[in-house]
Amino acid sequence: MGMLLYDLKQAVVDAIASLVLIHHANKSDDQVGGESVSGHSSIVGAANSIFTVHYLKDKKGFLQKDSDKSRIVREARSGAGLDVVARFSPIGLTTEEVEASP
């Protein structure tokens, strides 16, 4: 799996292009970012940036699956990380709370 991803990544770099890979997360609701990615570790290892989207939790710790708000986390090899709570609406995506990620 790792060699395939790195070969694909090299072909994209050679073509001066960008690659977006959409992949599912694991079932844990306590992990964010690269930790939450399911499958082989080379998926995270080959990426320059990873964006993950997570449900928010209520005060009792239950996932708010019906909420129009989600947590978006970005981890990257370079540049600042991102950890925001965004509201999805018919007119687009708006951020409502912003936290600096460590």
Short mmCIF file of N, CA, C and O in Angstrom, two decimals:
data_model
loop_
_atom_site.label_atom_id
_atom_site.label_comp_id
_atom_site.label_asym_id
_atom_site.label_seq_id
_atom_site.Cartn_x
_atom_site.Cartn_y
_atom_site.Cartn_z
N MET A 1 0.82 -1.19 0.00
CA MET A 1 0.00 0.00 0.00
C MET A 1 0.87 1.25 0.00
O MET A 1 0.61 2.19 -0.74
N GLY A 2 1.90 1.26 0.81
CA GLY A 2 2.77 2.43 0.91
C GLY A 2 3.45 2.77 -0.40
O GLY A 2 3.49 3.93 -0.81
N MET A 3 3.99 1.75 -1.09
CA MET A 3 4.69 2.00 -2.35
C MET A 3 3.74 2.56 -3.41
O MET A 3 4.10 3.45 -4.16
N LEU A 4 2.53 2.05 -3.44
CA LEU A 4 1.53 2.54 -4.38
C LEU A 4 1.24 4.02 -4.14
O LEU A 4 1.22 4.82 -5.07
N LEU A 5 1.05 4.39 -2.89
CA LEU A 5 0.76 5.79 -2.56
C LEU A 5 1.93 6.70 -2.92
O LEU A 5 1.74 7.79 -3.46
N TYR A 6 3.14 6.27 -2.59
CA TYR A 6 4.30 7.11 -2.89
C TYR A 6 4.55 7.22 -4.40
O TYR A 6 4.96 8.26 -4.89
N ASP A 7 4.29 6.14 -5.16
CA ASP A 7 4.39 6.22 -6.63
C ASP A 7 3.35 7.18 -7.19
O ASP A 7 3.65 7.98 -8.08
N LEU A 8 2.13 7.10 -6.68
CA LEU A 8 1.07 8.01 -7.11
C LEU A 8 1.41 9.45 -6.76
O LEU A 8 1.26 10.36 -7.58
N LYS A 9 1.93 9.66 -5.57
CA LYS A 9 2.33 11.00 -5.14
C LYS A 9 3.42 11.55 -6.06
O LYS A 9 3.37 12.71 -6.47
N GLN A 10 4.39 10.74 -6.42
CA GLN A 10 5.47 11.19 -7.29
C GLN A 10 4.95 11.55 -8.68
O GLN A 10 5.36 12.55 -9.26
N ALA A 11 4.02 10.77 -9.20
CA ALA A 11 3.44 11.07 -10.51
C ALA A 11 2.69 12.40 -10.47
O ALA A 11 2.76 13.19 -11.43
N VAL A 12 2.01 12.68 -9.38
CA VAL A 12 1.28 13.94 -9.23
C VAL A 12 2.26 15.11 -9.15
O VAL A 12 2.07 16.14 -9.80
N VAL A 13 3.33 14.96 -8.38
CA VAL A 13 4.34 16.01 -8.26
C VAL A 13 4.99 16.26 -9.63
O VAL A 13 5.19 17.41 -10.03
N ASP A 14 5.34 15.20 -10.34
CA ASP A 14 5.95 15.33 -11.66
C ASP A 14 5.03 16.07 -12.64
O ASP A 14 5.50 16.77 -13.53
N ALA A 15 3.73 15.89 -12.48
CA ALA A 15 2.76 16.53 -13.37
C ALA A 15 2.42 17.96 -12.91
O ALA A 15 1.58 18.61 -13.53
N ILE A 16 3.07 18.40 -11.85
CA ILE A 16 2.79 19.71 -11.25
C ILE A 16 1.29 19.85 -11.01
O ILE A 16 0.62 20.76 -11.48
N ALA A 17 0.77 18.90 -10.27
CA ALA A 17 -0.66 18.84 -10.01
C ALA A 17 -0.91 18.66 -8.51
O ALA A 17 0.04 18.62 -7.72
N SER A 18 -2.14 18.55 -8.17
CA SER A 18 -2.55 18.29 -6.80
C SER A 18 -3.42 17.04 -6.77
O SER A 18 -4.16 16.77 -7.71
N LEU A 19 -3.34 16.33 -5.69
CA LEU A 19 -4.14 15.12 -5.52
C LEU A 19 -4.96 15.26 -4.25
O LEU A 19 -4.44 15.63 -3.20
N VAL A 20 -6.24 14.99 -4.37
CA VAL A 20 -7.12 14.97 -3.21
C VAL A 20 -7.62 13.54 -3.06
O VAL A 20 -8.21 12.98 -3.98
N LEU A 21 -7.35 12.96 -1.92
CA LEU A 21 -7.77 11.60 -1.62
C LEU A 21 -8.79 11.67 -0.49
O LEU A 21 -8.52 12.25 0.56
N ILE A 22 -9.96 11.14 -0.72
CA ILE A 22 -11.00 11.12 0.30
C ILE A 22 -11.05 9.71 0.87
O ILE A 22 -11.16 8.73 0.14
N HIS A 23 -10.96 9.64 2.19
CA HIS A 23 -10.88 8.35 2.87
C HIS A 23 -11.70 8.40 4.14
O HIS A 23 -11.87 9.47 4.73
N HIS A 24 -12.20 7.28 4.59
CA HIS A 24 -13.03 7.26 5.79
C HIS A 24 -12.18 7.20 7.06
O HIS A 24 -11.02 6.80 7.05
N ALA A 25 -12.79 7.62 8.15
CA ALA A 25 -12.12 7.60 9.45
C ALA A 25 -12.42 6.28 10.17
O ALA A 25 -13.30 5.52 9.77
N ASN A 26 -11.68 6.05 11.25
CA ASN A 26 -11.97 4.87 12.06
C ASN A 26 -13.21 5.13 12.92
O ASN A 26 -13.78 6.22 12.88
N LYS A 27 -13.61 4.18 13.70
CA LYS A 27 -14.85 4.30 14.47
C LYS A 27 -14.67 5.04 15.78
O LYS A 27 -15.66 5.36 16.43
N SER A 28 -13.46 5.34 16.18
CA SER A 28 -13.23 6.04 17.44
C SER A 28 -13.71 7.48 17.34
O SER A 28 -13.46 8.16 16.35
N ASP A 29 -14.40 7.95 18.37
CA ASP A 29 -14.84 9.34 18.36
C ASP A 29 -13.96 10.21 19.25
O ASP A 29 -14.27 11.38 19.48
N ASP A 30 -12.86 9.66 19.75
CA ASP A 30 -11.94 10.42 20.60
C ASP A 30 -10.67 10.83 19.88
O ASP A 30 -9.78 11.41 20.49
N GLN A 31 -10.53 10.51 18.61
CA GLN A 31 -9.33 10.85 17.87
C GLN A 31 -9.65 11.87 16.79
O GLN A 31 -10.73 11.88 16.23
N VAL A 32 -8.66 12.74 16.53
CA VAL A 32 -8.82 13.74 15.47
C VAL A 32 -7.57 13.75 14.61
O VAL A 32 -6.54 13.19 14.97
N GLY A 33 -7.65 14.40 13.46
CA GLY A 33 -6.50 14.50 12.57
C GLY A 33 -6.06 13.15 12.06
O GLY A 33 -6.86 12.25 11.84
N GLY A 34 -4.75 13.00 11.89
CA GLY A 34 -4.18 11.78 11.35
C GLY A 34 -4.46 10.54 12.17
O GLY A 34 -4.53 9.43 11.64
N GLU A 35 -4.66 10.73 13.49
CA GLU A 35 -4.97 9.58 14.36
C GLU A 35 -6.31 8.95 14.00
O GLU A 35 -6.53 7.77 14.25
N SER A 36 -7.21 9.73 13.43
CA SER A 36 -8.55 9.23 13.16
C SER A 36 -8.67 8.54 11.80
O SER A 36 -9.72 8.00 11.48
N VAL A 37 -7.61 8.56 11.00
CA VAL A 37 -7.66 7.96 9.67
C VAL A 37 -7.57 6.45 9.80
O VAL A 37 -6.70 5.91 10.46
N SER A 38 -8.49 5.77 9.15
CA SER A 38 -8.53 4.31 9.18
C SER A 38 -7.59 3.73 8.15
O SER A 38 -7.32 4.35 7.13
N GLY A 39 -7.10 2.54 8.39
CA GLY A 39 -6.30 1.84 7.40
C GLY A 39 -4.81 1.94 7.64
O GLY A 39 -4.35 2.24 8.73
N HIS A 40 -4.06 1.73 6.60
CA HIS A 40 -2.60 1.66 6.66
C HIS A 40 -1.99 3.02 7.01
O HIS A 40 -2.46 4.05 6.55
N SER A 41 -0.94 3.03 7.80
CA SER A 41 -0.29 4.28 8.22
C SER A 41 0.34 5.04 7.06
O SER A 41 0.59 6.24 7.17
N SER A 42 0.57 4.37 5.94
CA SER A 42 1.17 5.06 4.78
C SER A 42 0.21 6.08 4.18
O SER A 42 0.64 7.00 3.50
N ILE A 43 -1.09 5.94 4.45
CA ILE A 43 -2.05 6.92 3.95
C ILE A 43 -1.74 8.28 4.57
O ILE A 43 -1.68 9.29 3.87
N VAL A 44 -1.52 8.32 5.84
CA VAL A 44 -1.15 9.56 6.53
C VAL A 44 0.28 9.94 6.19
O VAL A 44 0.59 11.11 5.95
N GLY A 45 1.17 8.97 6.12
CA GLY A 45 2.57 9.24 5.86
C GLY A 45 2.85 9.86 4.50
O GLY A 45 3.76 10.67 4.35
N ALA A 46 2.06 9.54 3.51
CA ALA A 46 2.28 10.06 2.16
C ALA A 46 1.68 11.45 1.96
O ALA A 46 2.01 12.14 1.02
N ALA A 47 0.82 11.86 2.87
CA ALA A 47 0.11 13.13 2.69
C ALA A 47 0.95 14.32 3.12
O ALA A 47 1.71 14.25 4.09
N ASN A 48 0.81 15.42 2.40
CA ASN A 48 1.42 16.68 2.82
C ASN A 48 0.49 17.41 3.79
O ASN A 48 0.95 18.10 4.69
N SER A 49 -0.79 17.27 3.59
CA SER A 49 -1.80 17.86 4.47
C SER A 49 -2.95 16.88 4.64
O SER A 49 -3.30 16.16 3.72
N ILE A 50 -3.53 16.89 5.82
CA ILE A 50 -4.69 16.05 6.11
C ILE A 50 -5.76 16.94 6.71
O ILE A 50 -5.51 17.68 7.66
N PHE A 51 -6.95 16.88 6.14
CA PHE A 51 -8.12 17.55 6.70
C PHE A 51 -9.06 16.46 7.19
O PHE A 51 -9.36 15.51 6.46
N THR A 52 -9.53 16.59 8.41
CA THR A 52 -10.53 15.66 8.94
C THR A 52 -11.72 16.45 9.45
O THR A 52 -11.57 17.57 9.93
N VAL A 53 -12.89 15.86 9.34
CA VAL A 53 -14.13 16.49 9.78
C VAL A 53 -14.73 15.60 10.87
O VAL A 53 -14.82 14.38 10.71
N HIS A 54 -15.14 16.23 11.98
CA HIS A 54 -15.61 15.48 13.14
C HIS A 54 -16.91 16.06 13.68
O HIS A 54 -17.13 17.27 13.62
N TYR A 55 -17.75 15.18 14.25
CA TYR A 55 -18.94 15.64 14.95
C TYR A 55 -18.50 16.34 16.23
O TYR A 55 -17.48 15.98 16.84
N LEU A 56 -19.28 17.30 16.69
CA LEU A 56 -19.07 17.90 17.99
C LEU A 56 -19.77 17.04 19.03
O LEU A 56 -20.68 16.27 18.72
N LYS A 57 -19.36 17.20 20.29
CA LYS A 57 -20.00 16.47 21.38
C LYS A 57 -20.81 17.44 22.24
O LYS A 57 -20.44 18.60 22.39
N ASP A 58 -21.89 16.92 22.81
CA ASP A 58 -22.66 17.75 23.73
C ASP A 58 -22.02 17.68 25.12
O ASP A 58 -20.96 17.07 25.30
N LYS A 59 -22.64 18.32 26.10
CA LYS A 59 -22.06 18.37 27.46
C LYS A 59 -21.93 17.01 28.11
O LYS A 59 -21.10 16.82 28.99
N LYS A 60 -22.73 16.05 27.67
CA LYS A 60 -22.67 14.70 28.23
C LYS A 60 -21.70 13.81 27.47
O LYS A 60 -21.52 12.65 27.81
N GLY A 61 -21.09 14.33 26.40
CA GLY A 61 -20.12 13.56 25.63
C GLY A 61 -20.70 12.79 24.46
O GLY A 61 -19.99 12.02 23.81
N PHE A 62 -21.98 13.00 24.16
CA PHE A 62 -22.61 12.32 23.03
C PHE A 62 -22.37 13.11 21.75
O PHE A 62 -22.38 14.34 21.75
N LEU A 63 -22.18 12.40 20.65
CA LEU A 63 -21.97 13.05 19.37
C LEU A 63 -23.24 13.74 18.89
O LEU A 63 -24.32 13.18 18.95
N GLN A 64 -23.10 14.97 18.41
CA GLN A 64 -24.22 15.75 17.89
C GLN A 64 -24.32 15.54 16.38
O GLN A 64 -23.95 16.41 15.59
N LYS A 65 -24.83 14.40 15.97
CA LYS A 65 -24.87 14.04 14.55
C LYS A 65 -25.88 14.87 13.76
O LYS A 65 -25.77 14.96 12.54
N ASP A 66 -26.86 15.47 14.41
CA ASP A 66 -27.85 16.28 13.71
C ASP A 66 -27.48 17.75 13.66
O ASP A 66 -28.21 18.56 13.08
N SER A 67 -26.36 18.12 14.24
CA SER A 67 -25.94 19.52 14.28
C SER A 67 -25.46 19.98 12.91
O SER A 67 -24.92 19.20 12.13
N ASP A 68 -25.63 21.27 12.63
CA ASP A 68 -25.10 21.83 11.38
C ASP A 68 -23.66 22.31 11.57
O ASP A 68 -23.06 22.86 10.67
N LYS A 69 -23.09 22.05 12.75
CA LYS A 69 -21.72 22.43 13.04
C LYS A 69 -20.83 21.19 13.11
O LYS A 69 -21.27 20.13 13.55
N SER A 70 -19.59 21.33 12.64
CA SER A 70 -18.61 20.25 12.69
C SER A 70 -17.25 20.83 13.02
O SER A 70 -16.99 22.01 12.78
N ARG A 71 -16.39 20.00 13.54
CA ARG A 71 -15.01 20.39 13.82
C ARG A 71 -14.16 19.98 12.63
O ARG A 71 -14.22 18.83 12.17
N ILE A 72 -13.36 20.91 12.11
CA ILE A 72 -12.47 20.63 11.00
C ILE A 72 -11.04 20.81 11.49
O ILE A 72 -10.70 21.86 12.04
N VAL A 73 -10.22 19.79 11.29
CA VAL A 73 -8.83 19.80 11.76
C VAL A 73 -7.91 19.61 10.57
O VAL A 73 -8.16 18.75 9.72
N ARG A 74 -6.87 20.44 10.48
CA ARG A 74 -5.85 20.29 9.43
C ARG A 74 -4.51 20.04 10.10
O ARG A 74 -4.09 20.77 10.99
N GLU A 75 -3.84 18.99 9.65
CA GLU A 75 -2.46 18.72 10.04
C GLU A 75 -1.62 18.76 8.77
O GLU A 75 -2.07 18.28 7.72
N ALA A 76 -0.43 19.34 8.84
CA ALA A 76 0.39 19.48 7.64
C ALA A 76 1.86 19.36 7.96
O ALA A 76 2.29 19.60 9.08
N ARG A 77 2.63 18.98 6.94
CA ARG A 77 4.08 18.91 7.09
C ARG A 77 4.68 20.30 7.22
O ARG A 77 5.72 20.47 7.84
N SER A 78 4.06 21.28 6.60
CA SER A 78 4.54 22.67 6.72
C SER A 78 3.34 23.58 6.86
O SER A 78 2.23 23.24 6.45
N GLY A 79 3.55 24.71 7.44
CA GLY A 79 2.46 25.65 7.66
C GLY A 79 1.74 25.37 8.96
O GLY A 79 1.94 24.35 9.60
N ALA A 80 0.93 26.31 9.33
CA ALA A 80 0.20 26.20 10.59
C ALA A 80 -0.93 25.18 10.49
O ALA A 80 -1.51 24.98 9.43
N GLY A 81 -1.22 24.56 11.60
CA GLY A 81 -2.35 23.66 11.67
C GLY A 81 -3.64 24.46 11.74
O GLY A 81 -3.63 25.70 11.81
N LEU A 82 -4.75 23.78 11.74
CA LEU A 82 -6.05 24.42 11.78
C LEU A 82 -6.97 23.58 12.63
O LEU A 82 -6.96 22.35 12.53
N ASP A 83 -7.74 24.22 13.48
CA ASP A 83 -8.73 23.53 14.29
C ASP A 83 -9.89 24.50 14.47
O ASP A 83 -9.81 25.42 15.27
N VAL A 84 -10.94 24.34 13.67
CA VAL A 84 -12.06 25.27 13.70
C VAL A 84 -13.37 24.52 13.84
O VAL A 84 -13.48 23.34 13.50
N VAL A 85 -14.35 25.23 14.35
CA VAL A 85 -15.72 24.74 14.34
C VAL A 85 -16.43 25.52 13.25
O VAL A 85 -16.42 26.75 13.24
N ALA A 86 -16.98 24.81 12.29
CA ALA A 86 -17.61 25.44 11.14
C ALA A 86 -19.09 25.09 11.09
O ALA A 86 -19.51 24.02 11.54
N ARG A 87 -19.86 26.01 10.56
CA ARG A 87 -21.30 25.79 10.38
C ARG A 87 -21.58 25.62 8.90
O ARG A 87 -21.21 26.47 8.09
N PHE A 88 -22.20 24.52 8.56
CA PHE A 88 -22.57 24.25 7.18
C PHE A 88 -23.99 24.77 6.96
O PHE A 88 -24.89 24.43 7.71
N SER A 89 -24.16 25.61 5.96
CA SER A 89 -25.48 26.19 5.70
C SER A 89 -25.73 26.18 4.19
O SER A 89 -24.81 25.97 3.41
N PRO A 90 -26.97 26.45 3.79
CA PRO A 90 -27.29 26.46 2.35
C PRO A 90 -26.48 27.49 1.57
O PRO A 90 -26.28 27.34 0.37
N ILE A 91 -26.00 28.55 2.24
CA ILE A 91 -25.24 29.58 1.53
C ILE A 91 -23.74 29.36 1.61
O ILE A 91 -22.97 30.16 1.15
N GLY A 92 -23.31 28.26 2.22
CA GLY A 92 -21.88 27.96 2.26
C GLY A 92 -21.39 27.62 3.64
O GLY A 92 -22.16 27.42 4.57
N LEU A 93 -20.11 27.61 3.77
CA LEU A 93 -19.44 27.23 5.00
C LEU A 93 -18.99 28.48 5.72
O LEU A 93 -18.34 29.35 5.14
N THR A 94 -19.32 28.59 6.99
CA THR A 94 -18.85 29.73 7.78
C THR A 94 -18.19 29.21 9.04
O THR A 94 -18.65 28.25 9.64
N THR A 95 -17.09 29.83 9.44
CA THR A 95 -16.44 29.45 10.68
C THR A 95 -16.98 30.33 11.79
O THR A 95 -17.17 31.52 11.62
N GLU A 96 -17.25 29.71 12.93
CA GLU A 96 -17.81 30.45 14.04
C GLU A 96 -16.85 30.56 15.21
O GLU A 96 -16.87 31.51 15.94
N GLU A 97 -16.04 29.55 15.41
CA GLU A 97 -15.07 29.56 16.49
C GLU A 97 -13.74 29.11 15.92
O GLU A 97 -13.68 28.19 15.14
N VAL A 98 -12.69 29.77 16.31
CA VAL A 98 -11.37 29.41 15.80
C VAL A 98 -10.45 29.19 16.98
O VAL A 98 -10.39 30.00 17.90
N GLU A 99 -9.73 28.08 16.98
CA GLU A 99 -8.73 27.80 17.99
C GLU A 99 -7.41 27.54 17.28
O GLU A 99 -7.40 26.90 16.24
N ALA A 100 -6.33 28.00 17.86
CA ALA A 100 -5.02 27.67 17.30
C ALA A 100 -4.73 26.24 17.66
O ALA A 100 -4.94 25.81 18.77
N SER A 101 -4.25 25.48 16.71
CA SER A 101 -3.91 24.10 16.99
C SER A 101 -2.45 24.05 17.44
O SER A 101 -1.64 24.87 17.02
N PRO A 102 -2.13 23.14 18.35
CA PRO A 102 -0.75 23.11 18.88
C PRO A 102 0.28 22.76 17.84
O PRO A 102 0.06 22.22 16.84
#
